[in-house]
Amino acid sequence: FEADAEGRRLLSEDPDVIAAVRKHFGPDLIGQQGVDRKALAEIVFKDAAALQELNAIVHPAVRKAFARWAEAQEAPYMVLEAAVLAESGGRSQVDELWVVSAPEDLRIQRVMARDGVVEEAVRARMANQLPDAEREALADAVLVNDERQLLIPQVLALHEQMIRSSE
């Protein structure tokens, strides 16, 4: 389950989420495609209180969607992928927390390329996340994604571990 993708979907399609964003942040952020996420990001990543308001709107809706999705699954285990799971109180929803770690400069480059934003915008987002050492201390496993170590073998090893523990 991709929590960030679900959050984006909710901001563009869910009438309750869109109405709550309109109420808290004003009608100028709402268009035909739902919430203007870039304009919203400009607000919330510069204002911790605004980010808390947004998270209070989106995170409960994402948790509900995850719960519905999880009930329909029959696999031996499920994966909940979320950028800020540790920060958002989502740890209680999972049996294990895996953290993907990468050097800061590489993360910044990746987000700039993915989202088409400048470095300052990426750093503003990162400022609202736990420091790497704190996040990794909470983790049951840390996967290193630094372009030197292969990521897939690390994932497969954890997959095998999860399969064995579910038998």
mmCIF file with all atom_site columns, C-alpha atoms in Angstrom:
data_model
loop_
_atom_site.group_PDB
_atom_site.id
_atom_site.type_symbol
_atom_site.label_atom_id
_atom_site.label_alt_id
_atom_site.label_comp_id
_atom_site.label_asym_id
_atom_site.label_entity_id
_atom_site.label_seq_id
_atom_site.pdbx_PDB_ins_code
_atom_site.Cartn_x
_atom_site.Cartn_y
_atom_site.Cartn_z
_atom_site.occupancy
_atom_site.B_iso_or_equiv
_atom_site.pdbx_formal_charge
_atom_site.auth_seq_id
_atom_site.auth_comp_id
_atom_site.auth_asym_id
_atom_site.auth_atom_id
_atom_site.pdbx_PDB_model_num
ATOM 1   C CA . PHE A 1 1   ? 0.000   0.000   0.000   1.00 0.00 ? 1   PHE A CA 1
ATOM 2   C CA . GLU A 1 2   ? 1.522   3.304   -1.052  1.00 0.00 ? 2   GLU A CA 1
ATOM 3   C CA . ALA A 1 3   ? 0.411   5.857   1.527   1.00 0.00 ? 3   ALA A CA 1
ATOM 4   C CA . ASP A 1 4   ? 1.834   8.850   -0.336  1.00 0.00 ? 4   ASP A CA 1
ATOM 5   C CA . ALA A 1 5   ? 0.033   7.870   -3.548  1.00 0.00 ? 5   ALA A CA 1
ATOM 6   C CA . GLU A 1 6   ? -3.183  7.438   -1.566  1.00 0.00 ? 6   GLU A CA 1
ATOM 7   C CA . GLY A 1 7   ? -2.694  10.872  -0.008  1.00 0.00 ? 7   GLY A CA 1
ATOM 8   C CA . ARG A 1 8   ? -2.296  12.387  -3.476  1.00 0.00 ? 8   ARG A CA 1
ATOM 9   C CA . ARG A 1 9   ? -5.430  10.566  -4.654  1.00 0.00 ? 9   ARG A CA 1
ATOM 10  C CA . LEU A 1 10  ? -7.410  11.828  -1.671  1.00 0.00 ? 10  LEU A CA 1
ATOM 11  C CA . LEU A 1 11  ? -6.293  15.416  -2.298  1.00 0.00 ? 11  LEU A CA 1
ATOM 12  C CA . SER A 1 12  ? -7.483  15.203  -5.888  1.00 0.00 ? 12  SER A CA 1
ATOM 13  C CA . GLU A 1 13  ? -10.626 13.054  -5.555  1.00 0.00 ? 13  GLU A CA 1
ATOM 14  C CA . ASP A 1 14  ? -12.020 12.762  -2.029  1.00 0.00 ? 14  ASP A CA 1
ATOM 15  C CA . PRO A 1 15  ? -14.769 15.349  -1.441  1.00 0.00 ? 15  PRO A CA 1
ATOM 16  C CA . ASP A 1 16  ? -14.361 15.306  2.352   1.00 0.00 ? 16  ASP A CA 1
ATOM 17  C CA . VAL A 1 17  ? -10.599 15.835  2.203   1.00 0.00 ? 17  VAL A CA 1
ATOM 18  C CA . ILE A 1 18  ? -10.945 18.562  -0.421  1.00 0.00 ? 18  ILE A CA 1
ATOM 19  C CA . ALA A 1 19  ? -13.648 20.305  1.643   1.00 0.00 ? 19  ALA A CA 1
ATOM 20  C CA . ALA A 1 20  ? -11.476 20.183  4.765   1.00 0.00 ? 20  ALA A CA 1
ATOM 21  C CA . VAL A 1 21  ? -8.509  21.648  2.874   1.00 0.00 ? 21  VAL A CA 1
ATOM 22  C CA . ARG A 1 22  ? -10.783 24.393  1.499   1.00 0.00 ? 22  ARG A CA 1
ATOM 23  C CA . LYS A 1 23  ? -12.025 25.155  5.019   1.00 0.00 ? 23  LYS A CA 1
ATOM 24  C CA . HIS A 1 24  ? -8.549  25.330  6.596   1.00 0.00 ? 24  HIS A CA 1
ATOM 25  C CA . PHE A 1 25  ? -6.487  26.776  3.751   1.00 0.00 ? 25  PHE A CA 1
ATOM 26  C CA . GLY A 1 26  ? -8.991  28.677  1.612   1.00 0.00 ? 26  GLY A CA 1
ATOM 27  C CA . PRO A 1 27  ? -10.715 28.191  -1.739  1.00 0.00 ? 27  PRO A CA 1
ATOM 28  C CA . ASP A 1 28  ? -7.765  29.453  -3.802  1.00 0.00 ? 28  ASP A CA 1
ATOM 29  C CA . LEU A 1 29  ? -6.063  26.068  -3.409  1.00 0.00 ? 29  LEU A CA 1
ATOM 30  C CA . ILE A 1 30  ? -8.944  24.149  -4.969  1.00 0.00 ? 30  ILE A CA 1
ATOM 31  C CA . GLY A 1 31  ? -9.241  23.622  -8.720  1.00 0.00 ? 31  GLY A CA 1
ATOM 32  C CA . GLN A 1 32  ? -10.856 21.184  -11.122 1.00 0.00 ? 32  GLN A CA 1
ATOM 33  C CA . GLN A 1 33  ? -8.222  18.573  -10.262 1.00 0.00 ? 33  GLN A CA 1
ATOM 34  C CA . GLY A 1 34  ? -8.850  18.912  -6.531  1.00 0.00 ? 34  GLY A CA 1
ATOM 35  C CA . VAL A 1 35  ? -6.226  20.489  -4.295  1.00 0.00 ? 35  VAL A CA 1
ATOM 36  C CA . ASP A 1 36  ? -3.315  22.333  -5.926  1.00 0.00 ? 36  ASP A CA 1
ATOM 37  C CA . ARG A 1 37  ? -0.616  20.312  -4.182  1.00 0.00 ? 37  ARG A CA 1
ATOM 38  C CA . LYS A 1 38  ? 2.269   22.561  -5.237  1.00 0.00 ? 38  LYS A CA 1
ATOM 39  C CA . ALA A 1 39  ? 0.566   25.653  -3.824  1.00 0.00 ? 39  ALA A CA 1
ATOM 40  C CA . LEU A 1 40  ? -0.340  23.744  -0.667  1.00 0.00 ? 40  LEU A CA 1
ATOM 41  C CA . ALA A 1 41  ? 3.266   22.545  -0.299  1.00 0.00 ? 41  ALA A CA 1
ATOM 42  C CA . GLU A 1 42  ? 4.474   26.150  -0.508  1.00 0.00 ? 42  GLU A CA 1
ATOM 43  C CA . ILE A 1 43  ? 2.338   26.883  2.557   1.00 0.00 ? 43  ILE A CA 1
ATOM 44  C CA . VAL A 1 44  ? 2.747   23.817  4.741   1.00 0.00 ? 44  VAL A CA 1
ATOM 45  C CA . PHE A 1 45  ? 6.473   23.188  4.364   1.00 0.00 ? 45  PHE A CA 1
ATOM 46  C CA . LYS A 1 46  ? 7.194   26.705  5.606   1.00 0.00 ? 46  LYS A CA 1
ATOM 47  C CA . ASP A 1 47  ? 4.720   26.625  8.506   1.00 0.00 ? 47  ASP A CA 1
ATOM 48  C CA . ALA A 1 48  ? 4.770   23.770  11.028  1.00 0.00 ? 48  ALA A CA 1
ATOM 49  C CA . ALA A 1 49  ? 1.269   24.564  12.305  1.00 0.00 ? 49  ALA A CA 1
ATOM 50  C CA . ALA A 1 50  ? -0.141  24.486  8.765   1.00 0.00 ? 50  ALA A CA 1
ATOM 51  C CA . LEU A 1 51  ? 1.587   21.146  8.162   1.00 0.00 ? 51  LEU A CA 1
ATOM 52  C CA . GLN A 1 52  ? 0.007   19.781  11.336  1.00 0.00 ? 52  GLN A CA 1
ATOM 53  C CA . GLU A 1 53  ? -3.408  20.950  10.106  1.00 0.00 ? 53  GLU A CA 1
ATOM 54  C CA . LEU A 1 54  ? -2.883  19.253  6.750   1.00 0.00 ? 54  LEU A CA 1
ATOM 55  C CA . ASN A 1 55  ? -1.669  16.045  8.387   1.00 0.00 ? 55  ASN A CA 1
ATOM 56  C CA . ALA A 1 56  ? -4.730  16.068  10.662  1.00 0.00 ? 56  ALA A CA 1
ATOM 57  C CA . ILE A 1 57  ? -6.878  16.093  7.518   1.00 0.00 ? 57  ILE A CA 1
ATOM 58  C CA . VAL A 1 58  ? -4.999  13.643  5.305   1.00 0.00 ? 58  VAL A CA 1
ATOM 59  C CA . HIS A 1 59  ? -3.433  11.088  7.659   1.00 0.00 ? 59  HIS A CA 1
ATOM 60  C CA . PRO A 1 60  ? -6.700  9.778   9.177   1.00 0.00 ? 60  PRO A CA 1
ATOM 61  C CA . ALA A 1 61  ? -8.153  9.365   5.677   1.00 0.00 ? 61  ALA A CA 1
ATOM 62  C CA . VAL A 1 62  ? -5.044  7.482   4.535   1.00 0.00 ? 62  VAL A CA 1
ATOM 63  C CA . ARG A 1 63  ? -5.186  5.258   7.638   1.00 0.00 ? 63  ARG A CA 1
ATOM 64  C CA . LYS A 1 64  ? -8.836  4.412   6.886   1.00 0.00 ? 64  LYS A CA 1
ATOM 65  C CA . ALA A 1 65  ? -7.980  3.581   3.277   1.00 0.00 ? 65  ALA A CA 1
ATOM 66  C CA . PHE A 1 66  ? -5.104  1.385   4.444   1.00 0.00 ? 66  PHE A CA 1
ATOM 67  C CA . ALA A 1 67  ? -7.367  -0.453  6.898   1.00 0.00 ? 67  ALA A CA 1
ATOM 68  C CA . ARG A 1 68  ? -9.886  -1.156  4.119   1.00 0.00 ? 68  ARG A CA 1
ATOM 69  C CA . TRP A 1 69  ? -7.102  -2.330  1.812   1.00 0.00 ? 69  TRP A CA 1
ATOM 70  C CA . ALA A 1 70  ? -5.523  -4.517  4.507   1.00 0.00 ? 70  ALA A CA 1
ATOM 71  C CA . GLU A 1 71  ? -8.808  -6.281  5.251   1.00 0.00 ? 71  GLU A CA 1
ATOM 72  C CA . ALA A 1 72  ? -9.011  -7.401  1.626   1.00 0.00 ? 72  ALA A CA 1
ATOM 73  C CA . GLN A 1 73  ? -5.501  -8.882  1.542   1.00 0.00 ? 73  GLN A CA 1
ATOM 74  C CA . GLU A 1 74  ? -4.749  -12.581 1.823   1.00 0.00 ? 74  GLU A CA 1
ATOM 75  C CA . ALA A 1 75  ? -0.969  -12.455 1.442   1.00 0.00 ? 75  ALA A CA 1
ATOM 76  C CA . PRO A 1 76  ? 1.344   -13.779 4.177   1.00 0.00 ? 76  PRO A CA 1
ATOM 77  C CA . TYR A 1 77  ? 2.343   -10.180 4.930   1.00 0.00 ? 77  TYR A CA 1
ATOM 78  C CA . MET A 1 78  ? 1.614   -6.665  3.708   1.00 0.00 ? 78  MET A CA 1
ATOM 79  C CA . VAL A 1 79  ? 3.817   -3.653  3.087   1.00 0.00 ? 79  VAL A CA 1
ATOM 80  C CA . LEU A 1 80  ? 2.768   -0.114  3.962   1.00 0.00 ? 80  LEU A CA 1
ATOM 81  C CA . GLU A 1 81  ? 5.096   2.330   2.237   1.00 0.00 ? 81  GLU A CA 1
ATOM 82  C CA . ALA A 1 82  ? 5.010   5.842   3.690   1.00 0.00 ? 82  ALA A CA 1
ATOM 83  C CA . ALA A 1 83  ? 7.519   8.674   3.693   1.00 0.00 ? 83  ALA A CA 1
ATOM 84  C CA . VAL A 1 84  ? 6.708   9.826   7.234   1.00 0.00 ? 84  VAL A CA 1
ATOM 85  C CA . LEU A 1 85  ? 5.323   6.722   8.936   1.00 0.00 ? 85  LEU A CA 1
ATOM 86  C CA . ALA A 1 86  ? 7.505   7.135   12.026  1.00 0.00 ? 86  ALA A CA 1
ATOM 87  C CA . GLU A 1 87  ? 6.696   10.854  12.298  1.00 0.00 ? 87  GLU A CA 1
ATOM 88  C CA . SER A 1 88  ? 2.952   10.452  11.799  1.00 0.00 ? 88  SER A CA 1
ATOM 89  C CA . GLY A 1 89  ? 2.196   7.964   14.555  1.00 0.00 ? 89  GLY A CA 1
ATOM 90  C CA . GLY A 1 90  ? 1.766   5.160   12.043  1.00 0.00 ? 90  GLY A CA 1
ATOM 91  C CA . ARG A 1 91  ? 4.193   2.854   13.840  1.00 0.00 ? 91  ARG A CA 1
ATOM 92  C CA . SER A 1 92  ? 1.274   1.333   15.750  1.00 0.00 ? 92  SER A CA 1
ATOM 93  C CA . GLN A 1 93  ? -0.244  0.148   12.453  1.00 0.00 ? 93  GLN A CA 1
ATOM 94  C CA . VAL A 1 94  ? 2.670   -2.119  11.549  1.00 0.00 ? 94  VAL A CA 1
ATOM 95  C CA . ASP A 1 95  ? 4.410   -5.125  13.053  1.00 0.00 ? 95  ASP A CA 1
ATOM 96  C CA . GLU A 1 96  ? 7.801   -4.054  11.729  1.00 0.00 ? 96  GLU A CA 1
ATOM 97  C CA . LEU A 1 97  ? 9.224   -0.750  10.601  1.00 0.00 ? 97  LEU A CA 1
ATOM 98  C CA . TRP A 1 98  ? 11.707  -0.830  7.754   1.00 0.00 ? 98  TRP A CA 1
ATOM 99  C CA . VAL A 1 99  ? 13.560  2.365   6.943   1.00 0.00 ? 99  VAL A CA 1
ATOM 100 C CA . VAL A 1 100 ? 15.146  3.090   3.582   1.00 0.00 ? 100 VAL A CA 1
ATOM 101 C CA . SER A 1 101 ? 18.280  5.140   4.086   1.00 0.00 ? 101 SER A CA 1
ATOM 102 C CA . ALA A 1 102 ? 20.204  7.181   1.527   1.00 0.00 ? 102 ALA A CA 1
ATOM 103 C CA . PRO A 1 103 ? 22.703  10.023  1.769   1.00 0.00 ? 103 PRO A CA 1
ATOM 104 C CA . GLU A 1 104 ? 21.022  13.406  2.124   1.00 0.00 ? 104 GLU A CA 1
ATOM 105 C CA . ASP A 1 105 ? 22.432  14.847  -1.097  1.00 0.00 ? 105 ASP A CA 1
ATOM 106 C CA . LEU A 1 106 ? 21.206  11.835  -3.071  1.00 0.00 ? 106 LEU A CA 1
ATOM 107 C CA . ARG A 1 107 ? 17.723  12.097  -1.517  1.00 0.00 ? 107 ARG A CA 1
ATOM 108 C CA . ILE A 1 108 ? 17.598  15.775  -2.435  1.00 0.00 ? 108 ILE A CA 1
ATOM 109 C CA . GLN A 1 109 ? 18.600  15.041  -6.043  1.00 0.00 ? 109 GLN A CA 1
ATOM 110 C CA . ARG A 1 110 ? 15.982  12.286  -6.314  1.00 0.00 ? 110 ARG A CA 1
ATOM 111 C CA . VAL A 1 111 ? 13.137  14.438  -4.973  1.00 0.00 ? 111 VAL A CA 1
ATOM 112 C CA . MET A 1 112 ? 14.118  17.372  -7.184  1.00 0.00 ? 112 MET A CA 1
ATOM 113 C CA . ALA A 1 113 ? 14.029  15.088  -10.241 1.00 0.00 ? 113 ALA A CA 1
ATOM 114 C CA . ARG A 1 114 ? 10.806  13.328  -9.220  1.00 0.00 ? 114 ARG A CA 1
ATOM 115 C CA . ASP A 1 115 ? 8.794   16.383  -8.178  1.00 0.00 ? 115 ASP A CA 1
ATOM 116 C CA . GLY A 1 116 ? 10.344  19.103  -10.326 1.00 0.00 ? 116 GLY A CA 1
ATOM 117 C CA . VAL A 1 117 ? 11.137  21.269  -7.301  1.00 0.00 ? 117 VAL A CA 1
ATOM 118 C CA . VAL A 1 118 ? 14.191  23.244  -6.232  1.00 0.00 ? 118 VAL A CA 1
ATOM 119 C CA . GLU A 1 119 ? 16.603  22.201  -3.499  1.00 0.00 ? 119 GLU A CA 1
ATOM 120 C CA . GLU A 1 120 ? 15.179  24.746  -1.040  1.00 0.00 ? 120 GLU A CA 1
ATOM 121 C CA . ALA A 1 121 ? 11.723  23.136  -1.340  1.00 0.00 ? 121 ALA A CA 1
ATOM 122 C CA . VAL A 1 122 ? 13.150  19.683  -0.699  1.00 0.00 ? 122 VAL A CA 1
ATOM 123 C CA . ARG A 1 123 ? 15.074  20.891  2.340   1.00 0.00 ? 123 ARG A CA 1
ATOM 124 C CA . ALA A 1 124 ? 11.888  22.517  3.697   1.00 0.00 ? 124 ALA A CA 1
ATOM 125 C CA . ARG A 1 125 ? 10.142  19.132  3.485   1.00 0.00 ? 125 ARG A CA 1
ATOM 126 C CA . MET A 1 126 ? 13.061  17.320  5.067   1.00 0.00 ? 126 MET A CA 1
ATOM 127 C CA . ALA A 1 127 ? 13.118  19.790  7.957   1.00 0.00 ? 127 ALA A CA 1
ATOM 128 C CA . ASN A 1 128 ? 9.739   18.362  9.002   1.00 0.00 ? 128 ASN A CA 1
ATOM 129 C CA . GLN A 1 129 ? 11.033  14.797  9.133   1.00 0.00 ? 129 GLN A CA 1
ATOM 130 C CA . LEU A 1 130 ? 12.899  12.952  11.834  1.00 0.00 ? 130 LEU A CA 1
ATOM 131 C CA . PRO A 1 131 ? 16.681  13.053  11.574  1.00 0.00 ? 131 PRO A CA 1
ATOM 132 C CA . ASP A 1 132 ? 18.107  9.935   9.942   1.00 0.00 ? 132 ASP A CA 1
ATOM 133 C CA . ALA A 1 133 ? 19.627  8.593   13.159  1.00 0.00 ? 133 ALA A CA 1
ATOM 134 C CA . GLU A 1 134 ? 16.309  8.863   15.040  1.00 0.00 ? 134 GLU A CA 1
ATOM 135 C CA . ARG A 1 135 ? 14.322  7.211   12.257  1.00 0.00 ? 135 ARG A CA 1
ATOM 136 C CA . GLU A 1 136 ? 16.874  4.415   11.921  1.00 0.00 ? 136 GLU A CA 1
ATOM 137 C CA . ALA A 1 137 ? 16.843  3.868   15.702  1.00 0.00 ? 137 ALA A CA 1
ATOM 138 C CA . LEU A 1 138 ? 13.097  3.158   15.476  1.00 0.00 ? 138 LEU A CA 1
ATOM 139 C CA . ALA A 1 139 ? 13.562  0.666   12.643  1.00 0.00 ? 139 ALA A CA 1
ATOM 140 C CA . ASP A 1 140 ? 13.493  -3.103  12.774  1.00 0.00 ? 140 ASP A CA 1
ATOM 141 C CA . ALA A 1 141 ? 15.507  -3.088  9.540   1.00 0.00 ? 141 ALA A CA 1
ATOM 142 C CA . VAL A 1 142 ? 17.399  -0.456  7.568   1.00 0.00 ? 142 VAL A CA 1
ATOM 143 C CA . LEU A 1 143 ? 17.708  -0.800  3.798   1.00 0.00 ? 143 LEU A CA 1
ATOM 144 C CA . VAL A 1 144 ? 20.526  1.205   2.235   1.00 0.00 ? 144 VAL A CA 1
ATOM 145 C CA . ASN A 1 145 ? 19.656  2.821   -1.107  1.00 0.00 ? 145 ASN A CA 1
ATOM 146 C CA . ASP A 1 146 ? 22.835  4.724   -1.884  1.00 0.00 ? 146 ASP A CA 1
ATOM 147 C CA . GLU A 1 147 ? 23.526  3.565   -5.464  1.00 0.00 ? 147 GLU A CA 1
ATOM 148 C CA . ARG A 1 148 ? 26.532  1.574   -4.211  1.00 0.00 ? 148 ARG A CA 1
ATOM 149 C CA . GLN A 1 149 ? 24.732  -1.225  -2.410  1.00 0.00 ? 149 GLN A CA 1
ATOM 150 C CA . LEU A 1 150 ? 22.143  -3.204  -4.321  1.00 0.00 ? 150 LEU A CA 1
ATOM 151 C CA . LEU A 1 151 ? 18.671  -2.595  -2.907  1.00 0.00 ? 151 LEU A CA 1
ATOM 152 C CA . ILE A 1 152 ? 16.827  -5.605  -4.369  1.00 0.00 ? 152 ILE A CA 1
ATOM 153 C CA . PRO A 1 153 ? 18.910  -8.239  -2.511  1.00 0.00 ? 153 PRO A CA 1
ATOM 154 C CA . GLN A 1 154 ? 18.227  -6.398  0.755   1.00 0.00 ? 154 GLN A CA 1
ATOM 155 C CA . VAL A 1 155 ? 14.495  -6.403  0.030   1.00 0.00 ? 155 VAL A CA 1
ATOM 156 C CA . LEU A 1 156 ? 14.540  -10.085 -0.959  1.00 0.00 ? 156 LEU A CA 1
ATOM 157 C CA . ALA A 1 157 ? 16.320  -11.018 2.280   1.00 0.00 ? 157 ALA A CA 1
ATOM 158 C CA . LEU A 1 158 ? 13.622  -9.245  4.301   1.00 0.00 ? 158 LEU A CA 1
ATOM 159 C CA . HIS A 1 159 ? 10.940  -10.865 2.137   1.00 0.00 ? 159 HIS A CA 1
ATOM 160 C CA . GLU A 1 160 ? 12.361  -14.325 2.896   1.00 0.00 ? 160 GLU A CA 1
ATOM 161 C CA . GLN A 1 161 ? 12.462  -13.452 6.598   1.00 0.00 ? 161 GLN A CA 1
ATOM 162 C CA . MET A 1 162 ? 8.808   -12.370 6.526   1.00 0.00 ? 162 MET A CA 1
ATOM 163 C CA . ILE A 1 163 ? 7.732   -15.528 4.674   1.00 0.00 ? 163 ILE A CA 1
ATOM 164 C CA . ARG A 1 164 ? 9.550   -17.727 7.204   1.00 0.00 ? 164 ARG A CA 1
ATOM 165 C CA . SER A 1 165 ? 8.025   -15.891 10.162  1.00 0.00 ? 165 SER A CA 1
ATOM 166 C CA . SER A 1 166 ? 4.509   -16.171 8.723   1.00 0.00 ? 166 SER A CA 1
ATOM 167 C CA . GLU A 1 167 ? 4.647   -19.968 8.340   1.00 0.00 ? 167 GLU A CA 1
#
